[in-house]
């Protein structure tokens, strides 16, 4: 199966919101997605199977720091390398914006996502206790730095 990775705009907000509903207990709405997609600080990319959006990634870069909001792939399209392609594209675009560091949060039990991020070079950098609801769960913070500090990061699990 071949996929095309394309920059998304607010016209794709509905399709992205449908993927959100399949993936998260608190999905972003079409309106929220559309307004983030319109922002000049944001970058959203989608993986398309023909006309169909199979997965997407979105985040925001301000003053040299990038935050990834979400990466989500429809269940039927998982384990085909789409998540990896999306994150690689997002990292490339962030570098073009001269970001110094990319941050993200992920549920502590979300091993597929944690593996994906580690594979892309992210390292653990902290915990937010009880950050998520439904179910209540800690968030793990991860970062990917381009300023030469990445290799010095260490995971402290206190
Ligand atoms: C996490 C997610 C985006 C991965 O997307 P995907 O397209 O299936 O991932 P890929 O096929 O590109 O896999 C890339 C790597 O991710 C990891 N991975 C993906 N799915 C995994 C799974 N079920 N179990 C363990 N590792 C997994 C592996 O390291 C994999 O590399 P490998 O294939 O060489 O083993 C997808 O599972 C998803 O949408 N989950 C629900 C939404 C979500 O939790 N998003 C993250 C929010 S922070």
mmCIF file of N, CA, C and O in Angstrom, residues 13-102:
data_model
loop_
_atom_site.group_PDB
_atom_site.id
_atom_site.type_symbol
_atom_site.label_atom_id
_atom_site.label_comp_id
_atom_site.label_asym_id
_atom_site.label_seq_id
_atom_site.Cartn_x
_atom_site.Cartn_y
_atom_site.Cartn_z
ATOM 1 N N UNK A 13 -10.326 19.252 8.275
ATOM 2 C CA UNK A 13 -10.611 19.135 9.717
ATOM 3 C C UNK A 13 -11.656 18.049 10.002
ATOM 4 O O UNK A 13 -11.543 17.322 10.991
ATOM 5 N N UNK A 14 -12.663 17.939 9.142
ATOM 6 C CA UNK A 14 -13.697 16.931 9.398
ATOM 7 C C UNK A 14 -13.094 15.519 9.380
ATOM 8 O O UNK A 14 -13.325 14.724 10.302
ATOM 9 N N UNK A 15 -12.309 15.214 8.336
ATOM 10 C CA UNK A 15 -11.707 13.869 8.242
ATOM 11 C C UNK A 15 -10.800 13.603 9.434
ATOM 12 O O UNK A 15 -10.799 12.495 9.988
ATOM 13 N N UNK A 16 -10.030 14.614 9.833
ATOM 14 C CA UNK A 16 -9.143 14.420 10.990
ATOM 15 C C UNK A 16 -9.969 14.189 12.253
ATOM 16 O O UNK A 16 -9.606 13.367 13.101
ATOM 17 N N UNK A 17 -11.118 14.891 12.370
ATOM 18 C CA UNK A 17 -11.948 14.718 13.576
ATOM 19 C C UNK A 17 -12.550 13.312 13.628
ATOM 20 O O UNK A 17 -12.744 12.756 14.706
ATOM 21 N N UNK A 18 -12.821 12.725 12.472
ATOM 22 C CA UNK A 18 -13.333 11.348 12.440
ATOM 23 C C UNK A 18 -12.260 10.377 12.949
ATOM 24 O O UNK A 18 -12.571 9.421 13.665
ATOM 25 N N UNK A 19 -11.006 10.629 12.589
ATOM 26 C CA UNK A 19 -9.909 9.779 13.093
ATOM 27 C C UNK A 19 -9.754 9.980 14.600
ATOM 28 O O UNK A 19 -9.570 9.019 15.352
ATOM 29 N N UNK A 20 -9.851 11.243 15.036
ATOM 30 C CA UNK A 20 -9.771 11.525 16.487
ATOM 31 C C UNK A 20 -10.771 10.676 17.266
ATOM 32 O O UNK A 20 -10.447 10.100 18.296
ATOM 33 N N UNK A 21 -12.021 10.615 16.753
ATOM 34 C CA UNK A 21 -13.079 9.873 17.475
ATOM 35 C C UNK A 21 -12.721 8.401 17.613
ATOM 36 O O UNK A 21 -13.095 7.760 18.589
ATOM 37 N N UNK A 22 -12.024 7.864 16.606
ATOM 38 C CA UNK A 22 -11.663 6.445 16.643
ATOM 39 C C UNK A 22 -10.485 6.168 17.572
ATOM 40 O O UNK A 22 -10.254 5.039 17.970
ATOM 41 N N UNK A 23 -9.737 7.256 17.904
ATOM 42 C CA UNK A 23 -8.456 7.045 18.601
ATOM 43 C C UNK A 23 -8.422 7.506 20.054
ATOM 44 O O UNK A 23 -7.606 7.003 20.819
ATOM 45 N N UNK A 24 -9.255 8.495 20.436
ATOM 46 C CA UNK A 24 -9.068 9.119 21.746
ATOM 47 C C UNK A 24 -10.372 9.204 22.537
ATOM 48 O O UNK A 24 -11.447 9.383 21.957
ATOM 49 N N UNK A 25 -10.257 9.133 23.880
ATOM 50 C CA UNK A 25 -11.452 9.251 24.725
ATOM 51 C C UNK A 25 -11.925 10.712 24.807
ATOM 52 O O UNK A 25 -13.080 10.966 25.119
ATOM 53 N N UNK A 26 -11.033 11.682 24.547
ATOM 54 C CA UNK A 26 -11.429 13.098 24.470
ATOM 55 C C UNK A 26 -10.984 13.650 23.115
ATOM 56 O O UNK A 26 -9.986 14.367 23.022
ATOM 57 N N UNK A 27 -11.694 13.272 22.064
ATOM 58 C CA UNK A 27 -11.251 13.689 20.722
ATOM 59 C C UNK A 27 -11.384 15.183 20.488
ATOM 60 O O UNK A 27 -12.298 15.813 21.010
ATOM 61 N N UNK A 28 -10.460 15.734 19.715
ATOM 62 C CA UNK A 28 -10.598 17.128 19.294
ATOM 63 C C UNK A 28 -11.757 17.229 18.303
ATOM 64 O O UNK A 28 -11.931 16.349 17.443
ATOM 65 N N UNK A 29 -12.511 18.329 18.429
ATOM 66 C CA UNK A 29 -13.650 18.524 17.532
ATOM 67 C C UNK A 29 -13.172 19.055 16.176
ATOM 68 O O UNK A 29 -12.041 19.557 16.043
ATOM 69 N N UNK A 30 -14.073 18.993 15.206
ATOM 70 C CA UNK A 30 -13.761 19.545 13.878
ATOM 71 C C UNK A 30 -13.409 21.040 13.997
ATOM 72 O O UNK A 30 -12.453 21.506 13.382
ATOM 73 N N UNK A 31 -14.175 21.786 14.820
ATOM 74 C CA UNK A 31 -13.920 23.227 14.970
ATOM 75 C C UNK A 31 -12.551 23.511 15.562
ATOM 76 O O UNK A 31 -11.837 24.415 15.110
ATOM 77 N N UNK A 32 -12.199 22.757 16.603
ATOM 78 C CA UNK A 32 -10.891 22.965 17.243
ATOM 79 C C UNK A 32 -9.776 22.672 16.248
ATOM 80 O O UNK A 32 -8.810 23.429 16.117
ATOM 81 N N UNK A 33 -9.936 21.558 15.532
ATOM 82 C CA UNK A 33 -8.917 21.209 14.537
ATOM 83 C C UNK A 33 -8.807 22.286 13.468
ATOM 84 O O UNK A 33 -7.709 22.705 13.103
ATOM 85 N N UNK A 34 -9.965 22.752 12.982
ATOM 86 C CA UNK A 34 -9.951 23.754 11.898
ATOM 87 C C UNK A 34 -9.252 25.022 12.364
ATOM 88 O O UNK A 34 -8.438 25.597 11.632
ATOM 89 N N UNK A 35 -9.531 25.458 13.601
ATOM 90 C CA UNK A 35 -8.908 26.710 14.022
ATOM 91 C C UNK A 35 -7.406 26.524 14.247
ATOM 92 O O UNK A 35 -6.624 27.420 13.930
ATOM 93 N N UNK A 36 -6.978 25.351 14.717
ATOM 94 C CA UNK A 36 -5.521 25.120 14.836
ATOM 95 C C UNK A 36 -4.875 25.032 13.454
ATOM 96 O O UNK A 36 -3.767 25.511 13.249
ATOM 97 N N UNK A 37 -5.584 24.394 12.521
ATOM 98 C CA UNK A 37 -5.015 24.240 11.173
ATOM 99 C C UNK A 37 -4.845 25.591 10.477
ATOM 100 O O UNK A 37 -3.972 25.755 9.635
ATOM 101 N N UNK A 38 -5.696 26.545 10.838
ATOM 102 C CA UNK A 38 -5.618 27.886 10.244
ATOM 103 C C UNK A 38 -4.452 28.693 10.792
ATOM 104 O O UNK A 38 -4.003 29.648 10.164
ATOM 105 N N UNK A 39 -3.989 28.332 11.985
ATOM 106 C CA UNK A 39 -2.962 29.145 12.647
ATOM 107 C C UNK A 39 -1.645 29.117 11.881
ATOM 108 O O UNK A 39 -1.202 28.065 11.430
ATOM 109 N N UNK A 40 -1.004 30.270 11.782
ATOM 110 C CA UNK A 40 0.275 30.308 11.061
ATOM 111 C C UNK A 40 1.386 29.626 11.856
ATOM 112 O O UNK A 40 2.460 29.348 11.336
ATOM 113 N N UNK A 41 1.160 29.341 13.123
ATOM 114 C CA UNK A 41 2.167 28.673 13.946
ATOM 115 C C UNK A 41 2.090 27.144 13.823
ATOM 116 O O UNK A 41 2.977 26.445 14.280
ATOM 117 N N UNK A 42 0.995 26.653 13.259
ATOM 118 C CA UNK A 42 0.748 25.204 13.269
ATOM 119 C C UNK A 42 1.155 24.528 11.964
ATOM 120 O O UNK A 42 1.152 25.148 10.900
ATOM 121 N N UNK A 43 1.487 23.248 12.100
ATOM 122 C CA UNK A 43 1.718 22.388 10.934
ATOM 123 C C UNK A 43 0.938 21.109 11.129
ATOM 124 O O UNK A 43 1.070 20.450 12.172
ATOM 125 N N UNK A 44 0.133 20.761 10.149
ATOM 126 C CA UNK A 44 -0.595 19.488 10.151
ATOM 127 C C UNK A 44 -0.275 18.758 8.851
ATOM 128 O O UNK A 44 -0.304 19.371 7.776
ATOM 129 N N UNK A 45 0.005 17.467 8.968
ATOM 130 C CA UNK A 45 0.234 16.643 7.787
ATOM 131 C C UNK A 45 -0.661 15.417 7.859
ATOM 132 O O UNK A 45 -0.900 14.881 8.954
ATOM 133 N N UNK A 46 -1.131 14.988 6.691
ATOM 134 C CA UNK A 46 -1.986 13.810 6.639
ATOM 135 C C UNK A 46 -1.387 12.767 5.723
ATOM 136 O O UNK A 46 -0.677 13.094 4.757
ATOM 137 N N UNK A 47 -1.677 11.490 6.029
ATOM 138 C CA UNK A 47 -1.304 10.385 5.138
ATOM 139 C C UNK A 47 -2.563 9.980 4.392
ATOM 140 O O UNK A 47 -3.567 9.621 5.019
ATOM 141 N N UNK A 48 -2.519 10.053 3.072
ATOM 142 C CA UNK A 48 -3.698 9.750 2.260
ATOM 143 C C UNK A 48 -3.525 8.433 1.519
ATOM 144 O O UNK A 48 -2.489 8.174 0.900
ATOM 145 N N UNK A 49 -4.586 7.634 1.589
ATOM 146 C CA UNK A 49 -4.718 6.438 0.769
ATOM 147 C C UNK A 49 -5.712 6.840 -0.318
ATOM 148 O O UNK A 49 -6.922 6.803 -0.098
ATOM 149 N N UNK A 50 -5.209 7.276 -1.459
ATOM 150 C CA UNK A 50 -6.106 7.894 -2.453
ATOM 151 C C UNK A 50 -6.682 9.169 -1.867
ATOM 152 O O UNK A 50 -5.961 10.039 -1.420
ATOM 153 N N UNK A 51 -8.030 9.224 -1.823
ATOM 154 C CA UNK A 51 -8.713 10.414 -1.283
ATOM 155 C C UNK A 51 -8.902 10.321 0.225
ATOM 156 O O UNK A 51 -9.297 11.284 0.867
ATOM 157 N N UNK A 52 -8.649 9.130 0.761
ATOM 158 C CA UNK A 52 -9.009 8.886 2.164
ATOM 159 C C UNK A 52 -7.862 9.237 3.117
ATOM 160 O O UNK A 52 -6.727 8.781 2.917
ATOM 161 N N UNK A 53 -8.214 10.027 4.155
ATOM 162 C CA UNK A 53 -7.221 10.353 5.180
ATOM 163 C C UNK A 53 -7.081 9.135 6.099
ATOM 164 O O UNK A 53 -8.038 8.691 6.737
ATOM 165 N N UNK A 54 -5.847 8.600 6.168
ATOM 166 C CA UNK A 54 -5.600 7.397 6.972
ATOM 167 C C UNK A 54 -5.013 7.747 8.335
ATOM 168 O O UNK A 54 -5.141 6.980 9.293
ATOM 169 N N UNK A 55 -4.356 8.897 8.414
ATOM 170 C CA UNK A 55 -3.749 9.303 9.672
ATOM 171 C C UNK A 55 -3.280 10.728 9.570
ATOM 172 O O UNK A 55 -3.162 11.266 8.461
ATOM 173 N N UNK A 56 -3.022 11.334 10.710
ATOM 174 C CA UNK A 56 -2.539 12.708 10.660
ATOM 175 C C UNK A 56 -1.661 13.017 11.864
ATOM 176 O O UNK A 56 -1.668 12.299 12.875
ATOM 177 N N UNK A 57 -0.884 14.096 11.717
ATOM 178 C CA UNK A 57 -0.072 14.618 12.825
ATOM 179 C C UNK A 57 -0.230 16.131 12.839
ATOM 180 O O UNK A 57 -0.401 16.753 11.779
ATOM 181 N N UNK A 58 -0.225 16.715 14.031
ATOM 182 C CA UNK A 58 -0.343 18.171 14.118
ATOM 183 C C UNK A 58 0.450 18.702 15.290
ATOM 184 O O UNK A 58 0.613 18.025 16.310
ATOM 185 N N UNK A 59 0.951 19.919 15.124
ATOM 186 C CA UNK A 59 1.676 20.569 16.206
ATOM 187 C C UNK A 59 1.901 22.031 15.899
ATOM 188 O O UNK A 59 1.456 22.538 14.863
ATOM 189 N N UNK A 60 2.605 22.675 16.820
ATOM 190 C CA UNK A 60 2.731 24.133 16.745
ATOM 191 C C UNK A 60 4.162 24.531 17.120
ATOM 192 O O UNK A 60 4.723 23.969 18.060
ATOM 193 N N UNK A 61 4.719 25.493 16.384
ATOM 194 C CA UNK A 61 6.060 25.995 16.701
ATOM 195 C C UNK A 61 5.973 27.481 17.042
ATOM 196 O O UNK A 61 5.460 28.268 16.251
ATOM 197 N N UNK A 62 6.456 27.801 18.244
ATOM 198 C CA UNK A 62 6.509 29.206 18.663
ATOM 199 C C UNK A 62 7.872 29.441 19.304
ATOM 200 O O UNK A 62 8.291 28.683 20.185
ATOM 201 N N UNK A 63 8.546 30.497 18.835
ATOM 202 C CA UNK A 63 9.829 30.932 19.407
ATOM 203 C C UNK A 63 10.822 29.776 19.562
ATOM 204 O O UNK A 63 11.429 29.585 20.618
ATOM 205 N N UNK A 64 10.955 28.984 18.503
ATOM 206 C CA UNK A 64 11.978 27.932 18.497
ATOM 207 C C UNK A 64 11.614 26.671 19.249
ATOM 208 O O UNK A 64 12.432 25.762 19.364
ATOM 209 N N UNK A 65 10.378 26.597 19.776
ATOM 210 C CA UNK A 65 9.938 25.380 20.471
ATOM 211 C C UNK A 65 8.701 24.819 19.790
ATOM 212 O O UNK A 65 7.752 25.567 19.523
ATOM 213 N N UNK A 66 8.732 23.525 19.545
ATOM 214 C CA UNK A 66 7.612 22.872 18.873
ATOM 215 C C UNK A 66 6.922 21.920 19.834
ATOM 216 O O UNK A 66 7.588 21.230 20.614
ATOM 217 N N UNK A 67 5.592 21.908 19.765
ATOM 218 C CA UNK A 67 4.808 20.958 20.558
ATOM 219 C C UNK A 67 4.002 20.105 19.584
ATOM 220 O O UNK A 67 3.350 20.649 18.692
ATOM 221 N N UNK A 68 4.070 18.801 19.753
ATOM 222 C CA UNK A 68 3.204 17.920 18.956
ATOM 223 C C UNK A 68 1.905 17.747 19.723
ATOM 224 O O UNK A 68 1.904 17.361 20.891
ATOM 225 N N UNK A 69 0.773 18.058 19.083
ATOM 226 C CA UNK A 69 -0.534 17.880 19.730
ATOM 227 C C UNK A 69 -0.935 16.409 19.697
ATOM 228 O O UNK A 69 -1.303 15.832 20.710
ATOM 229 N N UNK A 70 -0.925 15.852 18.521
ATOM 230 C CA UNK A 70 -1.446 14.509 18.337
ATOM 231 C C UNK A 70 -0.865 13.842 17.097
ATOM 232 O O UNK A 70 -0.585 14.518 16.097
ATOM 233 N N UNK A 71 -0.727 12.547 17.198
ATOM 234 C CA UNK A 71 -0.478 11.697 16.031
ATOM 235 C C UNK A 71 -1.547 10.624 16.104
ATOM 236 O O UNK A 71 -1.735 10.027 17.165
ATOM 237 N N UNK A 72 -2.248 10.390 15.035
ATOM 238 C CA UNK A 72 -3.315 9.386 15.082
ATOM 239 C C UNK A 72 -3.460 8.719 13.720
ATOM 240 O O UNK A 72 -3.463 9.391 12.678
ATOM 241 N N UNK A 73 -3.555 7.403 13.763
ATOM 242 C CA UNK A 73 -3.734 6.612 12.539
ATOM 243 C C UNK A 73 -4.991 5.770 12.724
ATOM 244 O O UNK A 73 -5.168 5.125 13.776
ATOM 245 N N UNK A 74 -5.867 5.770 11.746
ATOM 246 C CA UNK A 74 -7.088 4.949 11.817
ATOM 247 C C UNK A 74 -6.718 3.497 12.085
ATOM 248 O O UNK A 74 -5.753 2.999 11.497
ATOM 249 N N UNK A 75 -7.503 2.824 12.945
ATOM 250 C CA UNK A 75 -7.148 1.440 13.304
ATOM 251 C C UNK A 75 -6.863 0.537 12.097
ATOM 252 O O UNK A 75 -5.917 -0.250 12.121
ATOM 253 N N UNK A 76 -7.647 0.670 11.034
ATOM 254 C CA UNK A 76 -7.462 -0.220 9.879
ATOM 255 C C UNK A 76 -6.137 0.007 9.147
ATOM 256 O O UNK A 76 -5.723 -0.835 8.345
ATOM 257 N N UNK A 77 -5.492 1.153 9.413
ATOM 258 C CA UNK A 77 -4.250 1.474 8.700
ATOM 259 C C UNK A 77 -3.004 1.357 9.576
ATOM 260 O O UNK A 77 -1.921 1.759 9.167
ATOM 261 N N UNK A 78 -3.169 0.828 10.787
ATOM 262 C CA UNK A 78 -2.014 0.792 11.694
ATOM 263 C C UNK A 78 -1.000 -0.277 11.305
ATOM 264 O O UNK A 78 -1.308 -1.220 10.613
ATOM 265 N N UNK A 79 0.205 -0.111 11.807
ATOM 266 C CA UNK A 79 1.335 -1.042 11.598
ATOM 267 C C UNK A 79 1.712 -1.162 10.136
ATOM 268 O O UNK A 79 2.107 -2.223 9.673
ATOM 269 N N UNK A 80 1.574 -0.072 9.421
ATOM 270 C CA UNK A 80 1.980 -0.058 8.017
ATOM 271 C C UNK A 80 3.027 1.026 7.771
ATOM 272 O O UNK A 80 3.304 1.393 6.633
ATOM 273 N N UNK A 81 3.548 1.591 8.847
ATOM 274 C CA UNK A 81 4.597 2.602 8.699
ATOM 275 C C UNK A 81 4.083 4.024 8.548
ATOM 276 O O UNK A 81 4.869 4.943 8.311
ATOM 277 N N UNK A 82 2.763 4.222 8.690
ATOM 278 C CA UNK A 82 2.211 5.577 8.489
ATOM 279 C C UNK A 82 2.618 6.506 9.630
ATOM 280 O O UNK A 82 3.045 7.643 9.392
ATOM 281 N N UNK A 83 2.491 6.019 10.874
ATOM 282 C CA UNK A 83 2.866 6.859 12.012
ATOM 283 C C UNK A 83 4.307 7.322 11.887
ATOM 284 O O UNK A 83 4.622 8.496 12.090
ATOM 285 N N UNK A 84 5.180 6.396 11.517
ATOM 286 C CA UNK A 84 6.602 6.745 11.368
ATOM 287 C C UNK A 84 6.798 7.807 10.281
ATOM 288 O O UNK A 84 7.513 8.791 10.466
ATOM 289 N N UNK A 85 6.121 7.617 9.131
ATOM 290 C CA UNK A 85 6.270 8.588 8.025
ATOM 291 C C UNK A 85 5.767 9.965 8.455
ATOM 292 O O UNK A 85 6.353 10.995 8.123
ATOM 293 N N UNK A 86 4.657 9.971 9.203
ATOM 294 C CA UNK A 86 4.093 11.256 9.630
ATOM 295 C C UNK A 86 5.055 11.970 10.565
ATOM 296 O O UNK A 86 5.280 13.179 10.440
ATOM 297 N N UNK A 87 5.622 11.245 11.499
ATOM 298 C CA UNK A 87 6.500 11.923 12.462
ATOM 299 C C UNK A 87 7.785 12.387 11.778
ATOM 300 O O UNK A 87 8.297 13.470 12.061
ATOM 301 N N UNK A 88 8.270 11.590 10.843
ATOM 302 C CA UNK A 88 9.474 12.022 10.113
ATOM 303 C C UNK A 88 9.204 13.310 9.336
ATOM 304 O O UNK A 88 10.017 14.230 9.339
ATOM 305 N N UNK A 89 8.034 13.369 8.710
ATOM 306 C CA UNK A 89 7.684 14.575 7.950
ATOM 307 C C UNK A 89 7.562 15.785 8.876
ATOM 308 O O UNK A 89 8.019 16.894 8.564
ATOM 309 N N UNK A 90 6.943 15.555 10.039
ATOM 310 C CA UNK A 90 6.754 16.649 10.983
ATOM 311 C C UNK A 90 8.108 17.159 11.503
ATOM 312 O O UNK A 90 8.322 18.374 11.610
ATOM 313 N N UNK A 91 9.023 16.241 11.799
ATOM 314 C CA UNK A 91 10.357 16.640 12.289
ATOM 315 C C UNK A 91 11.076 17.458 11.223
ATOM 316 O O UNK A 91 11.669 18.498 11.503
ATOM 317 N N UNK A 92 10.991 16.980 9.987
ATOM 318 C CA UNK A 92 11.645 17.690 8.870
ATOM 319 C C UNK A 92 11.094 19.127 8.766
ATOM 320 O O UNK A 92 11.854 20.091 8.647
ATOM 321 N N UNK A 93 9.764 19.262 8.847
ATOM 322 C CA UNK A 93 9.144 20.593 8.731
ATOM 323 C C UNK A 93 9.541 21.481 9.918
ATOM 324 O O UNK A 93 9.765 22.682 9.755
ATOM 325 N N UNK A 94 9.656 20.889 11.104
ATOM 326 C CA UNK A 94 10.038 21.665 12.282
ATOM 327 C C UNK A 94 11.460 22.178 12.140
ATOM 328 O O UNK A 94 11.767 23.312 12.495
ATOM 329 N N UNK A 95 12.333 21.324 11.606
ATOM 330 C CA UNK A 95 13.737 21.750 11.404
ATOM 331 C C UNK A 95 13.787 22.925 10.433
ATOM 332 O O UNK A 95 14.566 23.849 10.616
ATOM 333 N N UNK A 96 12.941 22.871 9.416
ATOM 334 C CA UNK A 96 12.911 23.979 8.448
ATOM 335 C C UNK A 96 12.487 25.278 9.117
ATOM 336 O O UNK A 96 12.860 26.362 8.682
ATOM 337 N N UNK A 97 11.687 25.158 10.177
ATOM 338 C CA UNK A 97 11.272 26.355 10.921
ATOM 339 C C UNK A 97 12.314 26.745 11.970
ATOM 340 O O UNK A 97 12.071 27.618 12.789
ATOM 341 N N UNK A 98 13.434 26.024 11.956
ATOM 342 C CA UNK A 98 14.548 26.290 12.871
ATOM 343 C C UNK A 98 14.162 26.128 14.336
ATOM 344 O O UNK A 98 14.599 26.887 15.204
ATOM 345 N N UNK A 99 13.341 25.119 14.600
ATOM 346 C CA UNK A 99 13.021 24.837 15.994
ATOM 347 C C UNK A 99 14.252 24.252 16.698
ATOM 348 O O UNK A 99 15.080 23.594 16.079
ATOM 349 N N UNK A 100 14.343 24.505 17.999
ATOM 350 C CA UNK A 100 15.453 23.960 18.789
ATOM 351 C C UNK A 100 15.071 22.632 19.426
ATOM 352 O O UNK A 100 15.911 21.789 19.670
ATOM 353 N N UNK A 101 13.777 22.488 19.731
ATOM 354 C CA UNK A 101 13.355 21.309 20.471
ATOM 355 C C UNK A 101 11.879 21.023 20.193
ATOM 356 O O UNK A 101 11.085 21.952 20.014
ATOM 357 N N UNK A 102 11.552 19.743 20.127
ATOM 358 C CA UNK A 102 10.156 19.318 19.979
ATOM 359 C C UNK A 102 9.748 18.580 21.254
ATOM 360 O O UNK A 102 10.480 17.691 21.720
#
